[in-house]
XYZ file of C-alpha atoms in Angstrom:
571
model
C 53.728 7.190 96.028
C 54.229 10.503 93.900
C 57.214 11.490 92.530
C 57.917 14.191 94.237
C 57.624 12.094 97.609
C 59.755 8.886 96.018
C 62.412 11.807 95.516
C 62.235 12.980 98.808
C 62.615 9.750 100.263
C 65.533 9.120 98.125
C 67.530 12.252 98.678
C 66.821 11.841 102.868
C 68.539 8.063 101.945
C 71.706 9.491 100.251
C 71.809 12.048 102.920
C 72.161 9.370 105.959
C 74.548 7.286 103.500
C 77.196 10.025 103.201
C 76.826 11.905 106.981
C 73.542 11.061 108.952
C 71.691 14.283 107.843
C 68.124 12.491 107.591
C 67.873 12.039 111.306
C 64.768 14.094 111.314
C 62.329 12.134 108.983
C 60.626 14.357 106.007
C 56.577 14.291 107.211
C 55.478 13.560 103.274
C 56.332 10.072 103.346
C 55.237 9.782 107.094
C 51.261 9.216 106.080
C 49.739 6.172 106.139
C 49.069 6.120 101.908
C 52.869 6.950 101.511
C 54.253 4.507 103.659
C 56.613 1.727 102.032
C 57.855 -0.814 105.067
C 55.819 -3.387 104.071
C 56.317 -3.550 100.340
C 60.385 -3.153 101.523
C 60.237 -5.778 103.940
C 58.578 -7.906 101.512
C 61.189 -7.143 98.919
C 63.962 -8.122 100.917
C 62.784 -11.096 102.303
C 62.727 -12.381 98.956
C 65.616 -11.500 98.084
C 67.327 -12.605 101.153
C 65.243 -16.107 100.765
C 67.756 -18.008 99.873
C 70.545 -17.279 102.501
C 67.732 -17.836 104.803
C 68.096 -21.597 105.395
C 71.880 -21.149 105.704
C 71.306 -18.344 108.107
C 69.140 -20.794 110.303
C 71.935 -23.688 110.165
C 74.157 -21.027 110.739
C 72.153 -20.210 114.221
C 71.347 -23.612 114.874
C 74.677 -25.002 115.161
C 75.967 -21.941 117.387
C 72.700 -22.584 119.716
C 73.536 -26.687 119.453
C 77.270 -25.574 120.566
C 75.742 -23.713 123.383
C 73.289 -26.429 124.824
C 76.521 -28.940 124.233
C 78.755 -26.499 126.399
C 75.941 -26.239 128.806
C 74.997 -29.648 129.537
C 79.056 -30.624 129.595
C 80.456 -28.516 131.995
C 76.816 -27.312 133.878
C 74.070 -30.144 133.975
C 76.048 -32.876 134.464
C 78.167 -31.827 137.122
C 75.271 -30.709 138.437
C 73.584 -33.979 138.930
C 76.939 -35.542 139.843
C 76.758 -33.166 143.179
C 73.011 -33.743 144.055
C 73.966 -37.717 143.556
C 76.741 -37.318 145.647
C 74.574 -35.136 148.233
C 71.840 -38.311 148.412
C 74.748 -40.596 149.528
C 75.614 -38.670 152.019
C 78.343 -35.945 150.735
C 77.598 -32.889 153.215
C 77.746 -29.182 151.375
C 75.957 -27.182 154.393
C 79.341 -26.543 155.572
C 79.775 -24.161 153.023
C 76.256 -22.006 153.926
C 76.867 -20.131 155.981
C 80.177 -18.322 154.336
C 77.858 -18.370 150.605
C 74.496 -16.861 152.672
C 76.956 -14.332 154.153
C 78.524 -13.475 150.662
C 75.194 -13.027 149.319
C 73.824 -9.000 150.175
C 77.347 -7.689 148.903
C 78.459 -10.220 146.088
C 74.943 -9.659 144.676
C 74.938 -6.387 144.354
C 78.711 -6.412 143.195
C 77.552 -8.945 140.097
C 74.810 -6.624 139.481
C 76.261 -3.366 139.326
C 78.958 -5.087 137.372
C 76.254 -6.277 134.870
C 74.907 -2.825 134.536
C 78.224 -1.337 134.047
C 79.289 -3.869 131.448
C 76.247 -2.930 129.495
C 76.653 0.919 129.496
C 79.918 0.438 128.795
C 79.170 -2.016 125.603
C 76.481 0.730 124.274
C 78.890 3.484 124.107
C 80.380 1.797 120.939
C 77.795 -1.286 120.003
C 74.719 -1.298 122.084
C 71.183 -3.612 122.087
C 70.038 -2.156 119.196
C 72.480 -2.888 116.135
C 71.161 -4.037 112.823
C 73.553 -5.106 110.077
C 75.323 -3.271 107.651
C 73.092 -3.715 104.749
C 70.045 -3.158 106.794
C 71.764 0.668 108.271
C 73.005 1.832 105.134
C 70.034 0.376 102.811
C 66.798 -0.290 104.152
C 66.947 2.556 107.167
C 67.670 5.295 104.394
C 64.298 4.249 102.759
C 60.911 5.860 103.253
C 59.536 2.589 105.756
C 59.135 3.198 109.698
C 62.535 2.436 111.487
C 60.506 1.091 114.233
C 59.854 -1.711 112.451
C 63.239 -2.281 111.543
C 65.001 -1.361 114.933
C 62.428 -2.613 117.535
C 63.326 -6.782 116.724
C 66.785 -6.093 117.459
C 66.120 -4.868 120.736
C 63.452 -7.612 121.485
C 66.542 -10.150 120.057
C 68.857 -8.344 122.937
C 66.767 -8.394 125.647
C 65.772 -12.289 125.185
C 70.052 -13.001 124.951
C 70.202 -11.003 128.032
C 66.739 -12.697 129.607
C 68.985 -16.384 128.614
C 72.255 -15.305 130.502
C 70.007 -14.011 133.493
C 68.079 -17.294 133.678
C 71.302 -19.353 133.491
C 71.997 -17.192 136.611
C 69.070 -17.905 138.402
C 69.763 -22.099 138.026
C 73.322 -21.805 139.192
C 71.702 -19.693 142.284
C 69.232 -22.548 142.649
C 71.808 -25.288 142.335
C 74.371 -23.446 144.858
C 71.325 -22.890 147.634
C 69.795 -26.213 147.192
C 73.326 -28.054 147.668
C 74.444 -25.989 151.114
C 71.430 -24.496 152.343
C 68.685 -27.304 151.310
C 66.639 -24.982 149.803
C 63.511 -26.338 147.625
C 64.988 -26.357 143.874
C 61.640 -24.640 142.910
C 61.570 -21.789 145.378
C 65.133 -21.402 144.816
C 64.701 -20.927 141.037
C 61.894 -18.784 141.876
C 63.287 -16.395 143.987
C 66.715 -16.438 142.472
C 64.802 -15.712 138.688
C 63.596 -11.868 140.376
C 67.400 -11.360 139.714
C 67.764 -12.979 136.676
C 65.093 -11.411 134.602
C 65.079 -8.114 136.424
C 69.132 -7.017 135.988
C 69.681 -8.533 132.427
C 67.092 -6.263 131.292
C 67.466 -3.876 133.030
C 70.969 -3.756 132.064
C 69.651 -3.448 128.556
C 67.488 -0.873 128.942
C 70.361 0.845 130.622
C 72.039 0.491 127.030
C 69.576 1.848 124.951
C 69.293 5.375 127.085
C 73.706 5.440 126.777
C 72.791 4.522 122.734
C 69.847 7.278 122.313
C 71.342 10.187 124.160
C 74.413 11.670 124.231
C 74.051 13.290 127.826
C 73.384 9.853 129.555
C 76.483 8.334 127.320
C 78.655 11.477 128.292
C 77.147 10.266 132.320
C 78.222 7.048 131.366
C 81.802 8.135 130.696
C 82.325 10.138 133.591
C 81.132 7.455 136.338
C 82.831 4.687 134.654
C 85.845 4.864 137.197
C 83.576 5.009 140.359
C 81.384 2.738 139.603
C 84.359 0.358 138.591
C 85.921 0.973 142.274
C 82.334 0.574 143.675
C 82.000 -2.855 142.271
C 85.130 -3.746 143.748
C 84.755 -2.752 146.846
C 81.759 -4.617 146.855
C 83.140 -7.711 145.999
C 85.949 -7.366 148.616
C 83.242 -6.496 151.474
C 81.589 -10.235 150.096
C 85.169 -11.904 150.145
C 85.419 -10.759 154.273
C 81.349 -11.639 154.982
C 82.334 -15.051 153.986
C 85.568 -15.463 156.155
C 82.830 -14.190 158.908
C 83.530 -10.119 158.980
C 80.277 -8.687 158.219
C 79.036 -5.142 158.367
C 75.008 -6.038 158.616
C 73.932 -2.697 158.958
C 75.945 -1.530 155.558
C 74.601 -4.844 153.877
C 71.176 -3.452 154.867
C 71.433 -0.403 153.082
C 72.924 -2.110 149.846
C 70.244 -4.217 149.815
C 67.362 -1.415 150.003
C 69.616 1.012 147.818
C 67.902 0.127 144.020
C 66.921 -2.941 141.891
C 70.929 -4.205 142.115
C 70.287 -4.902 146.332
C 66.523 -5.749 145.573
C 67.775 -8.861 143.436
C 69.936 -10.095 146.425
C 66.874 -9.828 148.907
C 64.776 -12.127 147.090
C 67.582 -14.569 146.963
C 67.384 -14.401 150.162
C 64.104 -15.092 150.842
C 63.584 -18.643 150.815
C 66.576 -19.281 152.903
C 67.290 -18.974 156.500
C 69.248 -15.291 156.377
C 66.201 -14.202 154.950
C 66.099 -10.070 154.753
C 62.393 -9.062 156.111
C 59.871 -7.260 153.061
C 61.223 -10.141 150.271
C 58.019 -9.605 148.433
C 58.096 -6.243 148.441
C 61.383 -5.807 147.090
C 60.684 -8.465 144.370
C 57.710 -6.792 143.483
C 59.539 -3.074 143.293
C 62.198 -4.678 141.144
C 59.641 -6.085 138.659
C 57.744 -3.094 138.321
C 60.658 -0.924 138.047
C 61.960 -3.533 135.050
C 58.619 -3.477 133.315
C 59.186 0.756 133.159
C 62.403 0.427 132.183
C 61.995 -1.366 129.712
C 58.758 0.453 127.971
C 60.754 3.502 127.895
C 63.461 1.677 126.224
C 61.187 0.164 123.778
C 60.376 3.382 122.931
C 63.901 4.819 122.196
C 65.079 1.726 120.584
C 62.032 2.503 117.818
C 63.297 6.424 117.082
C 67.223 6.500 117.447
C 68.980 8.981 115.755
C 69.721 7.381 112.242
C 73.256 8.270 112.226
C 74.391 6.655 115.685
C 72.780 3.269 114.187
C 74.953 3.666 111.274
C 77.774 4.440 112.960
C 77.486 1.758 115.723
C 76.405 -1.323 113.168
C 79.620 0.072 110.894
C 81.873 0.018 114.290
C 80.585 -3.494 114.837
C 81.133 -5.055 111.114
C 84.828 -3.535 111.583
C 85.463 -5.198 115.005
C 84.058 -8.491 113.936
C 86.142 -8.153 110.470
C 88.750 -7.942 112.805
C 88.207 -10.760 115.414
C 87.548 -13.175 112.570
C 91.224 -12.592 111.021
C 92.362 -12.315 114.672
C 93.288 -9.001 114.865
C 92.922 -8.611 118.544
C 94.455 -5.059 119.195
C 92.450 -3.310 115.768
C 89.324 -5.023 117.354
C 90.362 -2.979 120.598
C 90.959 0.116 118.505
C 88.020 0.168 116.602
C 85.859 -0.396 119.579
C 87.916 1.907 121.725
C 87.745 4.963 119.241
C 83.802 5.034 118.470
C 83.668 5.012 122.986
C 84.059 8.818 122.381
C 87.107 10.502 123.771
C 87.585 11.093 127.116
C 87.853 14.605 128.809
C 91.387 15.433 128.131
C 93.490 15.608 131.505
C 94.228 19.479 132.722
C 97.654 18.140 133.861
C 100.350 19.326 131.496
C 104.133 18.410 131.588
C 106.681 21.056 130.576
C 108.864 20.598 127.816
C 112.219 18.792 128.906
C 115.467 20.791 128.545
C 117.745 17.842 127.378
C 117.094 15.720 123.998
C 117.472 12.489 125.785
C 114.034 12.881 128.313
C 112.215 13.418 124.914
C 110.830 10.161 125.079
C 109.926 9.768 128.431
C 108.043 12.863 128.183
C 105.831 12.049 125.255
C 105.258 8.742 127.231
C 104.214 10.335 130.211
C 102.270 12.990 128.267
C 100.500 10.483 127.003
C 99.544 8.448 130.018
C 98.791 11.767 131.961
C 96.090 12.046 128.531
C 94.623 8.578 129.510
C 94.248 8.438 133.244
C 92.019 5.548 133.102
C 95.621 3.607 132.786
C 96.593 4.390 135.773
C 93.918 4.147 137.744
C 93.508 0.331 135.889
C 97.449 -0.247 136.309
C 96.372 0.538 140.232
C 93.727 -1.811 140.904
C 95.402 -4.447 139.297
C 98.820 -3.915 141.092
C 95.986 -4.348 144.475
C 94.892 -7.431 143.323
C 98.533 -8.731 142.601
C 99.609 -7.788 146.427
C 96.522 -9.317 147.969
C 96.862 -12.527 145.885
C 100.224 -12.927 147.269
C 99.322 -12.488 150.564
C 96.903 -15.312 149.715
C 99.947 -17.595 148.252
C 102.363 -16.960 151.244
C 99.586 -18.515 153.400
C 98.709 -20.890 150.862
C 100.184 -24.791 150.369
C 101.157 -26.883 147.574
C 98.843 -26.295 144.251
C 96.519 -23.828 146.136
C 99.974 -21.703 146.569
C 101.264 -22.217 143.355
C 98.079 -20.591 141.399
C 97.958 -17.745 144.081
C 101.749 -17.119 142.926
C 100.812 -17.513 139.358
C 97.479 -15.294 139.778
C 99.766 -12.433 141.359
C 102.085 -12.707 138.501
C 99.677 -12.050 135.974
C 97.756 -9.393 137.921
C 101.569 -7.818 138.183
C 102.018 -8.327 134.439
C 98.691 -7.141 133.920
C 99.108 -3.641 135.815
C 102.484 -2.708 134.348
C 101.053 -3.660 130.539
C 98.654 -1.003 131.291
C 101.635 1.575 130.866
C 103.444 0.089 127.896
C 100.447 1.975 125.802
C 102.887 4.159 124.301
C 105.192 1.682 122.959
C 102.306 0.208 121.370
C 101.213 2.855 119.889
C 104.796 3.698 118.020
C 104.926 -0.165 116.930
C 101.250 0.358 115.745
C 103.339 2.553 112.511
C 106.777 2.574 112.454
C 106.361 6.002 111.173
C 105.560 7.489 114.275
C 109.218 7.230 115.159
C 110.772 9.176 112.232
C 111.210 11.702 113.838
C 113.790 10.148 116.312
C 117.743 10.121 116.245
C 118.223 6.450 117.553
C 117.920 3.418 115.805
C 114.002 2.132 115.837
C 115.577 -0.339 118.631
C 116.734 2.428 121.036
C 113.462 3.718 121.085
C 111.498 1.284 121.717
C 113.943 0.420 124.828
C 113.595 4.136 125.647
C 110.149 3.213 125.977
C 110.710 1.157 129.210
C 111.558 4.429 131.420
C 108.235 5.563 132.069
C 106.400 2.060 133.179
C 109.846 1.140 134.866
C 109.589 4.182 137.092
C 106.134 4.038 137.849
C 105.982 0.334 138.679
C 108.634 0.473 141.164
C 106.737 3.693 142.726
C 103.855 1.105 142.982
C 105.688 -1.429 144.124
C 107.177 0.920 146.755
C 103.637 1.347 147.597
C 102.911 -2.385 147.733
C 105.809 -2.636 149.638
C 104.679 -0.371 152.198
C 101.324 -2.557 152.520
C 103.501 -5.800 152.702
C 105.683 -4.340 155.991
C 102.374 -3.267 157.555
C 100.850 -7.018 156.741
C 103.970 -8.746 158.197
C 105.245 -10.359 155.090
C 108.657 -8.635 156.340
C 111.683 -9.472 153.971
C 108.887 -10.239 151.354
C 108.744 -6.787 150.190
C 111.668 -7.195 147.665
C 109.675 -9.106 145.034
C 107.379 -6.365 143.818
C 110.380 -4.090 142.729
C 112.225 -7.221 141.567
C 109.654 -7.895 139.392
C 108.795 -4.793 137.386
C 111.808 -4.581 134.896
C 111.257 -8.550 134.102
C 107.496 -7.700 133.067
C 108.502 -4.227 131.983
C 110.430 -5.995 129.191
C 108.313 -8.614 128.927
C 105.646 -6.398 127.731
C 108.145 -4.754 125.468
C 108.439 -7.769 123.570
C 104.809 -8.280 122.932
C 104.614 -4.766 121.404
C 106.627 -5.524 118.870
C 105.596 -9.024 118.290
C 104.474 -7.164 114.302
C 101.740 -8.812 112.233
C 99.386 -11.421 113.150
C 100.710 -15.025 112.474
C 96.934 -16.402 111.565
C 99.115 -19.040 109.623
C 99.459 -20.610 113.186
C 96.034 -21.051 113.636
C 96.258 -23.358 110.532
C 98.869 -25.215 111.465
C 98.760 -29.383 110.746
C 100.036 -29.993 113.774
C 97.434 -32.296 116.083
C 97.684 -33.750 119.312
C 95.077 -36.330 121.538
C 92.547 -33.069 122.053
C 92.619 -31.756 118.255
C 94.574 -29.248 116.429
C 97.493 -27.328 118.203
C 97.364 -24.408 115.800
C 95.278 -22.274 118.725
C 97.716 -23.562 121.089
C 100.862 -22.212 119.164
C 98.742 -18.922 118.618
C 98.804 -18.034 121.834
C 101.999 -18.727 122.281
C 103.407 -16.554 119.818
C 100.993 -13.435 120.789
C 101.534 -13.952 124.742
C 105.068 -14.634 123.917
C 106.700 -12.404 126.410
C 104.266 -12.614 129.663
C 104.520 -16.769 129.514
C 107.937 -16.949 129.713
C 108.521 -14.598 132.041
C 105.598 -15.683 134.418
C 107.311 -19.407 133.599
C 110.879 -18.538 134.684
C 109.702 -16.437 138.002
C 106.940 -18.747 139.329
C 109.092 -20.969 141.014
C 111.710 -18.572 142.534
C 108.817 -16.545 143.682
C 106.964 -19.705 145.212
C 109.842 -20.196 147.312
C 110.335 -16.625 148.533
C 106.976 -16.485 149.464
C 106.526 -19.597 151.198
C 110.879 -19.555 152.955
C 111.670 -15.664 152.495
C 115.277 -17.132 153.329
C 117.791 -14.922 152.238
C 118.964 -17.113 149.327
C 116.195 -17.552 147.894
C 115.487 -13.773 147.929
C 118.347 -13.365 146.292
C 117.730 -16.456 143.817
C 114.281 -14.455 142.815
C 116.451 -11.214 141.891
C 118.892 -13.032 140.303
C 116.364 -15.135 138.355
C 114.382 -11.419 137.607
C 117.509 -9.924 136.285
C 118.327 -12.813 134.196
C 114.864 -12.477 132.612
C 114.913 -9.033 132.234
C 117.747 -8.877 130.305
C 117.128 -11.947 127.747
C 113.488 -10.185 127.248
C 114.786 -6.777 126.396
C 117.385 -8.221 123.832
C 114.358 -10.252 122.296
C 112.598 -7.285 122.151
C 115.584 -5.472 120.527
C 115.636 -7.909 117.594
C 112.201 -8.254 117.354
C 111.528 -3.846 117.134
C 114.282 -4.507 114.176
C 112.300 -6.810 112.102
C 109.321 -4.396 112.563
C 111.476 -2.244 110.476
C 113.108 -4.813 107.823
């Protein structure tokens, strides 16, 4: 190589280190003479020689921890059901409800998958090499292809193992209630599971080489969210026997996500007709998809690799000292921002609304929130519908699951307060002691749970539940405050992760971690599960009142926790 191209090269590498300027490769290194990516390969696999065999024992173990898990808590029940179905144990009762959940939960899992993916790429993505391979070897003069194109080959065979995994727990589900043959279960079943995984990733690498498709990716996020959902609920009434076949029909024949569920299909007695066909359109249209993305993953834009393998050092740096929010952050900010909402507020008049209008500002900012804090509050109303009907421990975990769905949904508008516990210096700027404020904080999410649970409410009268519509609004100020006092929870206690402290399964130390960081939610969810089992099962009048009583007694013992612990924040 001649000087003047060695300096070239070198000055396009500084370039990329300090702002991505060398997307656009220099032509004098790009001849076949001047080319360096096997010499620099060569180089660094020496040098990384050594770290090599720890690297493979480092791989090993995490693929021997994965086969353990597997076989545990997959193969062996497994064969414990298909020994239990020889003696006579009868699982067709369940077929026809599963065969009926099929067109709609299918394409509900799928769509999901292909969501989750775009959604991953817009701050990771398939193709992420590691630090020192983005800021070092990509800034020399050697072919990124080579470098980016075994990352993508490494994604699409993780995906290809999740999809297959798929395709035996489809095999194992139709051969137990439907007597399917195991092989042209797996068969049929594996169209799915090799044509959505990759799919799905080469879904991610058009979000992670173009900006336009990420920007698409953005703006359909929400629909596509309340698409899957609907989905899953039309699955949930096909299997309690409330089918829509003609809609099913048109899910099914509406892209590679229905395609999937017709070849599951086919080898079982609800077989859709033209299962070959559709198996066939979804491989071909896989095998496209992913030649196209082979060739984006080989010329992405320079900078968005370094950005995205940077973005992904920082939020594992931050999972591995348990850092659970940063990791959130970090992944949250390289997303891209949002289009900023139209909606404005006008100022307040009086000093004390300040607060509540900077919180609602700020939710207005970040409707996705909302619209989260929404769906959830759904889910929290129809799993207590499920626990009023429900008995003993099935009624006790459909209480518990619309507790944390509740939880869950008014969390999503306590954003604000952790923001301001995020750096006590955001709250400078207020007269009241750092305490007040953060209690100040509670007006917004108290006001707009109660409109939701007005709104639940509403849907509760309609469904009969009757004097059952008191618990939603008795329970938003109890998890209002109970998410108060997880926002200013302050640093990390990793110390409790090393605790000595062991018990008959192992080490506690995880235990007491999550006991400290979900603090607030467990005991509130604790104290209100029984009061609420009782309403919902006898909506007597006493123990109505025991529930608000119980709520009110929680509330306030949360917010004065949360009141001493916004004061250590401070100390």
């Amino acid at each position: 190589m001649s000087t003047t191209t060695r300096h070239t090269g070198e000055q396009a590498g500084n370039d990329g280190a300090d702002g991505g300027l060398d997307d656009e490769r220099d032509a004098s290194w790009d001849e076949e003479e001047d080319d360096w990516t096997a010499e620099a390969l060569l180089l660094l696999r020496n040098l990384r020689s050594p770290h090599r065999r720890k690297r493979a024992g480092q791989v090993g173990f995490a693929v021997y921890c994965v086969l353990l898990i597997l076989v545990v808590w997959g193969v062996l029940p497994g064969f414990s059901l298909f020994i239990k179905s020889s003696m006579g144990a009868d699982y067709t009762v369940h077929g026809a409800a599963i065969l009926a959940a099929v067109p709609s939960g299918v394409c509900a899992l799928a769509l999901g998958a292909l969501l989750v993916a775009a959604r991953d790429a817009l701050w990771r993505g398939p193709v992420v090499p590691p630090r020192d391979t983005a800021d070092w070897l990509l800034t020399q003069p050697v072919r990124i292809s080579r470098i980016l194109l075994p990352w993508f080959w490494v994604s699409c065979g993780v995906s290809l193992s999740v999809g297959l995994l798929a395709s035996v727990i489809g095999m194992v589900t139709l051969g137990l209630t439907v007597k399917t043959g195991l092989a042209a279960a797996f068969a049929w079943c594996g169209v799915g599971g090799v044509c959505v995984p990759l799919l799905a990733t080469a879904l991610a690498v058009a979000v992670e080489a173009r900006e336009s498709v990420a920007r698409w990716v953005r703006t359909a996020t929400p629909y596509a969210g309340l698409l899957v959902l609907a989905l899953a609920a039309q699955s949930a009434l096909a299997a309690a026997g409330h089918r829509v076949t003609w809609l099913e029909r048109i899910e099914l024949w509406s892209g590679p996500w229905g395609w999937s569920g017709i070849a599951a299909l086919s080898p079982t007695p609800a077989a859709v007709p033209g299962g070959p066909v559709a198996a066939l359109l979804a491989l071909a249209v896989t095998a496209a998809a992913i030649e196209l993305a082979r060739r984006a993953a080989g010329s992405l834009p320079l900078a968005t690799v370094r950005q995205r393998s940077r973005t992904t050092t920082g939020v594992l740096a931050a999972l591995q000292t348990v850092e659970l929010r940063t990791a959130r952050q970090v992944a949250a900010g390289a997303s891209g921002t949002p289009r900023p909402a139209r909606l404005q507020l006008p100022a307040p008049r009086h000093a004390a609304l300040a607060v509540p209008w900077r919180d609602a500002l700020a939710l207005i900012h970040a409707p996705g929130r909302i619209g989260r804090s929404v769906l959830l509050s759904v889910l929290a109303v129809l799993s207590a519908v499920v626990a009023a009907d429900s008995r003993h421990a099935g009624g006790v975990a459909a209480t518990a699951a619309a507790l944390v769905f509740g939880y869950w949904a008014v969390a999503q508008l306590l954003e604000p307060a952790r923001l301001e516990t995020d750096d006590t210096r955001r709250g400078s700027w207020s007269p009241y002691p750092y305490g007040g404020l953060m209690l100040r904080h509670t007006i917004v999410p108290v006001v707009l749970g109660l409109v939701f649970a007005l709104v639940a409410g509403v849907c509760v009268v309609l469904l009969g539940g009757g004097v059952r519509v008191a618990l939603a609004p008795a329970v938003v100020p109890a998890f209002v405050a109970a998410g108060l006092v997880n926002a200013c929870r302050g640093v990390s206690k990793q110390h409790l992760l090393l605790s000595p402290a062991q018990s008959p399964t192992g080490s506690v130390g995880p235990v007491l971690f999550l006991a400290w960081y979900l603090s607030g939610p467990l005991v509130a969810i604790a104290a209100l599960i029984v009061p609420f089992v009782l309403a919902l099962h006898t909506p007597t009048a006493e123990h109505l009142l025991l529930t608000v009583c119980v709520s009110a007694a929680v509330t306030a013992g949360l917010l004065q926790w949360a009141y001493a612990r916004a004061g250590k924040l401070l100390a």
